[in-house]
Coordinates of C-alpha atoms and ligand atoms in Angstrom, one line a residue:
M135 CA -88.2 161.0 17.0
I136 CA -91.0 162.8 18.4
E137 CA -94.4 162.8 18.1
R138 CA -96.3 165.8 16.5
N139 CA -99.4 167.2 18.1
S140 CA -102.1 165.3 16.3
G141 CA -104.3 168.5 16.3
F142 CA -101.9 169.8 13.4
G143 CA -102.7 166.8 11.4
N144 CA -106.5 167.3 12.0
L145 CA -106.4 170.9 10.8
A146 CA -108.0 171.0 7.1
A147 CA -105.7 173.4 5.2
G148 CA -106.9 177.1 5.3
Y149 CA -107.4 178.0 1.7
L150 CA -109.1 181.1 1.8
F151 CA -106.7 184.1 2.2
P152 CA -103.6 182.4 0.6
E153 CA -106.0 181.4 -2.4
V154 CA -107.2 184.9 -2.4
A155 CA -103.6 186.1 -2.9
K156 CA -102.8 183.7 -5.2
R157 CA -105.6 184.7 -7.6
R158 CA -104.9 188.3 -7.6
R159 CA -101.2 187.5 -8.0
E160 CA -102.0 185.1 -11.3
Y161 CA -104.3 188.1 -12.6
Q162 CA -101.6 190.8 -12.1
A163 CA -98.9 188.6 -13.9
K164 CA -101.4 188.2 -16.8
H165 CA -102.3 192.2 -16.5
P166 CA -99.3 194.1 -15.4
D167 CA -101.1 197.5 -16.1
A168 CA -104.5 196.6 -13.9
K169 CA -104.7 198.8 -10.7
I170 CA -106.1 196.3 -8.6
I171 CA -108.1 197.4 -5.6
S172 CA -108.8 195.4 -2.5
L173 CA -112.0 195.4 -0.7
G174 CA -111.1 192.2 0.6
I175 CA -109.0 192.7 3.6
G176 CA -109.8 193.0 7.4
N177 CA -106.9 195.1 8.4
T178 CA -107.0 198.8 9.3
T179 CA -105.3 201.2 6.6
E180 CA -105.5 204.8 8.2
P181 CA -103.1 206.3 10.3
L182 CA -103.2 206.3 14.3
T183 CA -104.8 209.6 15.3
P184 CA -102.6 212.3 16.4
H185 CA -103.3 212.2 20.4
I186 CA -102.9 208.5 20.4
A187 CA -99.7 208.4 18.3
K188 CA -98.0 211.1 20.5
A189 CA -98.7 209.4 23.8
M190 CA -97.1 206.3 22.6
A191 CA -94.2 208.2 21.0
D192 CA -93.9 210.3 24.6
Y193 CA -93.8 206.8 26.4
A194 CA -91.2 205.2 24.4
R195 CA -88.9 208.4 24.8
G196 CA -89.5 208.3 28.5
L197 CA -88.2 204.3 28.5
G198 CA -84.8 206.3 27.2
T199 CA -84.5 208.0 30.4
A200 CA -83.8 206.9 33.8
S201 CA -86.9 208.4 35.4
G202 CA -89.3 207.0 32.6
Y203 CA -87.8 203.6 32.2
S204 CA -89.9 200.6 33.3
G205 CA -89.3 196.8 32.8
Y206 CA -92.0 194.0 33.1
G207 CA -95.3 195.4 34.5
D208 CA -98.1 193.3 36.0
E209 CA -99.1 190.3 33.6
Q210 CA -102.7 191.3 33.8
G211 CA -102.1 194.8 32.4
N212 CA -101.4 198.1 33.7
T213 CA -103.9 199.0 36.7
E214 CA -104.8 202.5 35.1
L215 CA -105.7 201.1 32.0
R216 CA -107.7 198.3 33.6
E217 CA -109.5 200.9 35.7
K218 CA -110.1 203.2 32.7
I219 CA -111.8 200.1 30.6
A220 CA -113.9 199.2 33.3
E221 CA -115.1 202.8 33.6
V222 CA -115.6 203.9 30.0
L223 CA -116.9 200.5 28.9
Y224 CA -118.2 198.4 31.6
K225 CA -119.6 200.8 34.1
G226 CA -121.8 198.8 36.5
M227 CA -121.0 195.6 34.7
A228 CA -117.3 194.6 35.1
N229 CA -114.6 195.6 37.7
A230 CA -111.1 196.4 36.9
D231 CA -109.9 193.1 38.8
E232 CA -112.1 191.2 35.7
I233 CA -110.3 193.1 33.1
F234 CA -107.0 191.5 31.7
I235 CA -105.2 193.2 29.2
S236 CA -103.5 191.2 26.3
D237 CA -101.4 191.7 23.0
G238 CA -104.7 191.4 21.1
A239 CA -107.8 189.3 20.9
K240 CA -106.6 186.5 18.5
C241 CA -104.1 185.7 21.1
D242 CA -106.7 185.7 24.0
I243 CA -108.9 183.5 21.7
A244 CA -105.9 181.1 21.5
R245 CA -105.1 181.0 25.3
V246 CA -108.8 180.8 26.2
Q247 CA -109.0 177.0 25.1
T248 CA -106.2 176.0 27.6
L249 CA -109.0 176.7 30.3
F250 CA -111.7 173.9 29.2
G251 CA -111.4 170.5 29.2
R252 CA -110.6 168.9 26.0
K253 CA -113.7 167.2 25.9
T254 CA -116.0 170.4 26.2
P255 CA -118.3 170.5 23.0
I256 CA -117.8 173.6 20.9
A257 CA -120.6 175.8 18.9
V258 CA -119.7 178.2 16.4
Q259 CA -121.7 180.5 14.2
D260 CA -121.7 179.5 10.6
P261 CA -120.0 181.6 8.7
A262 CA -117.3 182.5 11.4
Y263 CA -113.6 184.2 11.8
P264 CA -111.4 180.8 11.3
V265 CA -109.6 181.3 15.0
Y266 CA -112.4 179.7 16.9
V267 CA -112.6 176.4 15.4
D268 CA -108.5 176.2 14.0
G269 CA -107.3 177.0 17.5
S270 CA -109.5 174.4 19.1
V271 CA -108.3 171.5 16.6
I272 CA -104.7 172.5 17.3
V273 CA -105.2 172.1 21.3
G274 CA -107.6 168.9 20.4
A275 CA -110.6 170.3 21.8
A276 CA -112.3 169.4 18.2
G277 CA -111.2 166.1 16.0
K278 CA -110.8 165.4 12.6
A279 CA -112.6 167.1 9.5
G280 CA -115.4 165.1 8.2
K281 CA -118.4 165.8 5.9
K282 CA -120.2 168.0 8.4
G283 CA -117.1 169.8 9.5
Y284 CA -114.8 169.3 12.7
K285 CA -115.8 166.3 15.3
G286 CA -116.6 167.9 18.2
V287 CA -118.1 171.2 16.9
T288 CA -121.7 172.2 16.1
Y289 CA -122.2 174.7 13.3
L290 CA -124.8 177.2 13.8
P291 CA -125.8 178.5 10.3
C292 CA -126.5 182.2 10.2
T293 CA -128.3 182.9 7.4
A294 CA -130.7 185.8 5.5
E295 CA -133.8 183.4 6.6
N296 CA -132.9 183.6 10.2
K297 CA -131.4 187.3 10.2
F298 CA -128.1 185.9 10.8
F299 CA -129.0 184.7 14.3
P300 CA -129.1 180.9 14.7
D301 CA -131.2 178.4 16.0
L302 CA -129.6 177.8 19.3
S303 CA -131.6 174.4 20.1
V304 CA -129.3 172.5 18.2
I305 CA -126.1 173.3 20.7
Q306 CA -125.4 170.5 23.1
P307 CA -125.6 171.0 26.8
N308 CA -122.4 172.3 28.4
S309 CA -120.9 173.9 25.2
L310 CA -118.5 176.2 24.9
I311 CA -120.2 178.7 22.6
Y312 CA -118.2 181.2 20.3
F313 CA -120.4 184.4 19.2
C314 CA -119.0 187.4 17.3
S315 CA -121.0 190.6 17.3
P316 CA -120.8 193.0 15.3
N317 CA -119.9 190.0 13.1
N318 CA -116.8 189.2 11.0
P319 CA -118.0 188.1 8.0
T320 CA -121.6 189.0 7.8
G321 CA -121.6 192.4 9.9
A322 CA -124.9 191.4 11.7
T323 CA -125.0 192.9 15.1
A324 CA -127.1 190.9 17.6
T325 CA -130.0 192.9 19.1
K326 CA -130.6 193.2 22.9
E327 CA -133.4 190.4 22.4
Q328 CA -131.3 188.2 20.6
L329 CA -128.6 188.2 23.1
K330 CA -131.1 187.6 26.1
K331 CA -131.8 184.4 24.0
L332 CA -128.5 183.6 23.7
V333 CA -127.9 184.0 27.6
A334 CA -130.7 182.5 28.9
F335 CA -129.9 179.4 26.7
A336 CA -126.2 179.4 28.1
N337 CA -127.4 179.7 31.6
K338 CA -130.0 177.0 31.2
N339 CA -127.8 174.4 29.6
G340 CA -124.5 174.9 31.4
C341 CA -122.8 176.8 28.5
I342 CA -120.1 179.6 28.3
I343 CA -120.1 182.2 25.8
I344 CA -116.9 183.4 24.4
F345 CA -118.3 186.9 23.1
D346 CA -116.0 188.4 20.5
A347 CA -116.7 192.0 20.5
A348 CA -113.6 193.3 18.6
Y349 CA -115.8 195.4 16.4
Y350 CA -118.1 197.1 18.9
A351 CA -116.8 200.5 18.2
F352 CA -118.8 200.3 14.7
I353 CA -122.1 200.2 16.5
R354 CA -124.0 203.5 15.6
N355 CA -127.6 202.2 16.4
P356 CA -128.2 203.1 20.0
A357 CA -130.4 200.6 20.7
L358 CA -127.8 197.9 20.2
P359 CA -125.6 196.2 22.8
K360 CA -122.1 197.0 22.6
T361 CA -121.1 194.0 25.2
I362 CA -122.8 191.1 26.5
Y363 CA -122.7 192.2 29.9
E364 CA -125.4 194.6 28.9
I365 CA -127.8 191.5 29.0
P366 CA -128.7 190.5 32.7
G367 CA -127.5 186.9 33.6
A368 CA -124.4 187.7 31.2
R369 CA -121.6 187.8 34.0
K370 CA -122.7 184.1 34.8
C371 CA -121.9 182.6 31.5
A372 CA -120.0 184.7 29.3
I373 CA -116.4 185.7 28.8
E374 CA -115.6 188.9 26.5
I375 CA -112.5 189.1 24.3
N376 CA -112.1 192.6 23.0
S377 CA -109.4 194.5 21.1
F378 CA -108.0 198.2 20.4
S379 CA -107.2 196.8 16.8
K380 CA -110.6 197.9 14.7
L381 CA -111.4 200.6 17.7
A382 CA -108.1 202.7 17.1
G383 CA -106.3 200.9 14.3
F384 CA -104.0 198.9 16.6
T385 CA -103.6 196.0 14.2
G386 CA -99.9 196.4 14.1
V387 CA -99.6 198.1 17.6
R388 CA -101.0 195.0 19.5
L389 CA -103.4 195.5 22.3
G390 CA -106.6 194.0 23.6
W391 CA -108.3 192.8 26.6
S392 CA -110.8 190.3 28.0
V393 CA -113.4 190.2 30.9
V394 CA -113.9 187.1 33.0
P395 CA -116.5 187.9 35.5
S396 CA -115.9 186.6 39.0
S397 CA -119.0 185.0 39.1
L398 CA -118.3 182.9 36.3
K399 CA -117.7 179.0 37.5
F400 CA -116.8 175.6 36.2
A401 CA -118.8 172.5 36.8
D402 CA -116.7 172.0 40.1
G403 CA -117.6 175.6 41.4
S404 CA -114.0 176.8 40.8
S405 CA -113.7 180.4 39.6
V406 CA -112.8 180.5 35.9
R407 CA -111.4 183.9 36.5
A408 CA -108.9 182.4 38.9
D409 CA -107.6 180.2 36.2
W410 CA -107.3 182.8 33.7
N411 CA -105.3 184.9 36.0
R412 CA -103.3 181.6 36.1
V413 CA -103.1 181.5 32.5
M414 CA -102.4 185.3 32.0
T415 CA -99.5 185.4 34.6
T416 CA -97.9 181.9 33.5
L417 CA -98.2 182.0 29.7
F418 CA -98.2 185.9 29.1
N419 CA -95.9 188.6 30.5
G420 CA -98.1 191.8 29.9
A421 CA -98.8 193.9 26.9
S422 CA -96.3 196.0 25.5
N423 CA -96.0 199.3 27.8
I424 CA -95.8 201.6 24.8
A425 CA -99.0 200.1 23.6
Q426 CA -100.7 200.3 26.9
A427 CA -99.8 204.1 26.8
G428 CA -101.5 204.2 23.4
G429 CA -104.7 202.4 25.0
L430 CA -105.1 204.8 27.8
A431 CA -104.7 208.1 25.4
A432 CA -107.3 206.1 23.1
L433 CA -109.7 206.0 25.9
D434 CA -109.6 209.3 27.2
E435 CA -111.9 212.2 26.0
V436 CA -109.7 213.4 23.4
G437 CA -109.1 209.7 22.3
R438 CA -112.5 208.8 22.2
K439 CA -113.3 211.7 20.0
E440 CA -110.4 210.8 17.5
T441 CA -111.4 207.2 17.2
K442 CA -114.8 207.8 16.8
Q443 CA -113.7 209.9 13.8
L444 CA -111.5 206.9 12.6
V445 CA -114.1 204.5 12.7
D446 CA -116.7 207.1 11.2
Y447 CA -114.3 207.0 8.0
Y448 CA -114.6 203.5 7.6
L449 CA -118.1 203.6 8.1
E450 CA -118.7 206.2 5.4
N451 CA -116.4 203.8 3.1
A452 CA -119.2 201.3 3.8
K453 CA -121.9 203.9 3.0
L454 CA -120.5 204.5 -0.3
M455 CA -120.1 200.6 -1.5
K456 CA -123.6 199.9 -0.2
E457 CA -124.9 202.7 -2.6
A458 CA -122.7 201.1 -5.5
L459 CA -123.6 197.5 -4.6
T460 CA -127.5 198.3 -4.4
G461 CA -127.2 200.2 -8.2
K462 CA -129.9 198.9 -10.8
N463 CA -127.0 196.9 -12.3
F464 CA -127.2 194.5 -8.8
S465 CA -130.6 195.1 -7.8
D466 CA -132.1 193.9 -11.2
A467 CA -129.8 190.9 -11.0
G468 CA -131.4 190.0 -7.6
V469 CA -128.3 190.8 -5.5
K470 CA -128.9 191.3 -1.6
V471 CA -126.7 193.6 0.1
Y472 CA -126.8 192.8 3.9
Y473 CA -125.7 195.8 5.9
T474 CA -127.2 197.7 8.9
G475 CA -124.3 200.4 9.3
D476 CA -122.9 198.9 12.4
S477 CA -119.8 197.2 11.0
P478 CA -117.1 197.3 8.4
Y479 CA -118.4 194.4 6.5
L480 CA -121.1 194.4 3.7
W481 CA -122.4 190.7 3.4
V482 CA -123.6 190.4 -0.5
Y483 CA -125.5 187.5 -1.9
F484 CA -125.4 186.9 -5.4
P485 CA -128.1 184.4 -6.4
K486 CA -126.7 182.9 -9.6
Y487 CA -122.9 182.6 -8.5
K488 CA -120.9 180.7 -6.4
S489 CA -118.8 182.4 -4.0
W490 CA -115.2 182.1 -6.0
D491 CA -117.0 182.5 -9.3
I492 CA -118.4 185.8 -8.4
F493 CA -115.0 186.7 -6.8
D494 CA -113.0 185.7 -10.4
K495 CA -115.9 188.0 -12.2
I496 CA -115.3 190.9 -10.2
L497 CA -111.4 190.4 -10.0
N498 CA -111.6 189.8 -13.9
E499 CA -113.8 192.8 -14.7
C500 CA -113.4 195.3 -12.1
N501 CA -110.1 194.7 -10.8
V502 CA -111.5 194.4 -7.5
V503 CA -110.4 192.0 -4.7
T504 CA -113.2 190.8 -2.5
T505 CA -113.4 187.9 0.1
P506 CA -115.4 184.6 -0.9
G507 CA -118.0 184.0 1.8
S508 CA -117.6 180.3 1.4
G509 CA -114.1 180.4 2.6
F510 CA -115.8 181.4 6.4
G511 CA -117.9 178.4 6.4
P512 CA -120.4 176.6 4.3
A513 CA -123.4 178.9 5.3
G514 CA -121.3 181.7 3.4
E515 CA -121.7 179.9 0.0
G516 CA -123.1 182.4 -2.6
Y517 CA -121.8 185.5 -0.6
L518 CA -119.1 187.9 -0.8
R519 CA -117.4 190.1 1.8
F520 CA -116.7 193.4 1.3
S521 CA -114.6 195.2 3.5
A522 CA -114.7 198.9 4.4
F523 CA -111.1 199.2 5.4
G524 CA -109.4 201.2 2.8
H525 CA -108.5 205.2 1.5
R526 CA -111.3 206.8 0.2
K527 CA -110.0 207.4 -3.0
D528 CA -109.6 203.6 -3.7
V529 CA -113.1 202.9 -2.4
N530 CA -114.4 205.4 -4.8
E531 CA -112.6 204.1 -7.8
A532 CA -113.9 200.5 -6.8
C533 CA -117.4 201.6 -6.4
K534 CA -117.2 203.4 -9.8
R535 CA -115.9 200.1 -11.7
L536 CA -118.7 198.2 -9.5
S537 CA -121.5 200.3 -10.8
K538 CA -120.6 199.5 -14.6
L539 CA -120.5 195.6 -13.8
K540 CA -123.2 193.2 -15.5
V541 CA -124.1 190.4 -13.0
Ligands
PLP790 C1 -109.8 191.8 13.6 C2 -110.4 190.8 14.6 C3 -110.0 190.6 15.8 C4 -108.8 191.3 16.3 O1 -107.6 190.8 16.7 P1 -106.6 191.4 17.4 O2 -105.8 189.8 17.5 O3 -107.0 191.9 18.5 O4 -105.8 192.1 16.3 C5 -110.9 189.8 16.7 N1 -111.7 189.0 16.2 C6 -112.3 189.3 14.9 C7 -113.5 188.5 14.6 C8 -111.5 189.9 14.1 O5 -112.1 190.2 13.0

C-alpha cells in the first residue's frame, strides 16, 4: 500500500464553515418557517456587470467560430491582460512580465508553497484566512498542531489593543510572512506607516512577505495603500497575490494574478520570479481565456466604473450593518464594532460571550447567520465576523432584527 502524505494527518479538521452550516441546518429543521438570513458568507451575491458579462459572452461566442477560436494561451497569461494590470494597478511599481495570471488567489497561495524550502519558518496573522496555514501543513512546511498551534508557525495576534497590526519582533529571521490587507476576517486595512514597518522588518531579517490584496478594491480612504509595492523596498521582499473575485464578482468565474518582482531573490542569489515562472508553466496551464476576456473588460474605463459601483453596493450594506450594530442595544452592552469602511467585513466584539455562544444567540433570536471569530484563530475569540456580501433587502431585514436583539 502507498504511504499517505503525512501533511494530511497533521491537519486539524477545518470545523468552521461545516459547523456553521450544521448549526444552521439543525435550527432550520426545528423551525421550518424561520426565514434565515446569512451575513456569514465570504462569497459575492450580485450579478456580473453588463460590460464584463458581455465581453465574456462575446468571447465565448467567438470561440465557436474559425476566426475566433484559440487553444492554449501563454501559461503566464494573456500579454494584453498582464500589461493592463501593470498599467492600471502597478504603474511605476511592477512590469507586465512580473505579473502572472491565474485561476484565483487561493490557487496561487497553494502553488506559492512549492517555491520555498520545507524548513522555512512561517508567520501568520491571527486571526487569518485558513488557507495560509492549512496549505503549509499539507505540503509539510508546517508540522503537527500542538497547544500553541502548528509546529513551525508563528502566530501574530491582531487585536483591538494593537489596532490589528501585529508585534513583528516575534517573527524568526528568514521567515515567510503571510499578510492580508484589507484583512479577512478583521476588515483592518494596514496604513502606509504599518506596511513600512513590515517591509523594513522583512528586508532586515531576510523574510519574504506573501501579501494578499484580494480586497484592495474596497479601500476608499485614499491614504491607505492598495498594493504592498507602494512601500519603497517592497520589491525586494514581497510577492503580491490578488484576485478579480471580490473586485468584479468573479468568485465563480475564477481569475486572479500574482506579482513577483524580478528583484526578489532567494538566499543563494537566484531569482524567485524565475522559479515562479517555472511553477506556472509546469504546474499550471493558463487561466480560462473567457475569464481573461472578462478581466480585460473589468479593467477598461467602463469596467472600472461598473466594478466601483458593484463594490460600493457592498460597502453600503456594510454601512447599514454598522449602524444597526452600533445601536443602543449593542453599545449599552459594551459591544464594539471595528469597521473603517475599507472592507466588506465588520469585526464585532461581544464582551460577555464566546464566539460560538453569541453566534447561537443571534441564530436563535434573529435567524441571522454570522461567522464565529474564534474559527479564524485564537485571537478571534469573543468576536463575530459580519459579511456585507448579500442582497440589500436581506441586509435591511437582518438589521431590523438585530436592532431588537438584547445582548
Ligand atoms: C476571497 C479571498 C481570496 C480570493 O480567492 P480566489 O481564489 O481568487 O477566489 C483571497 N484571499 C482572501 C483572504 C479571501 O478572502
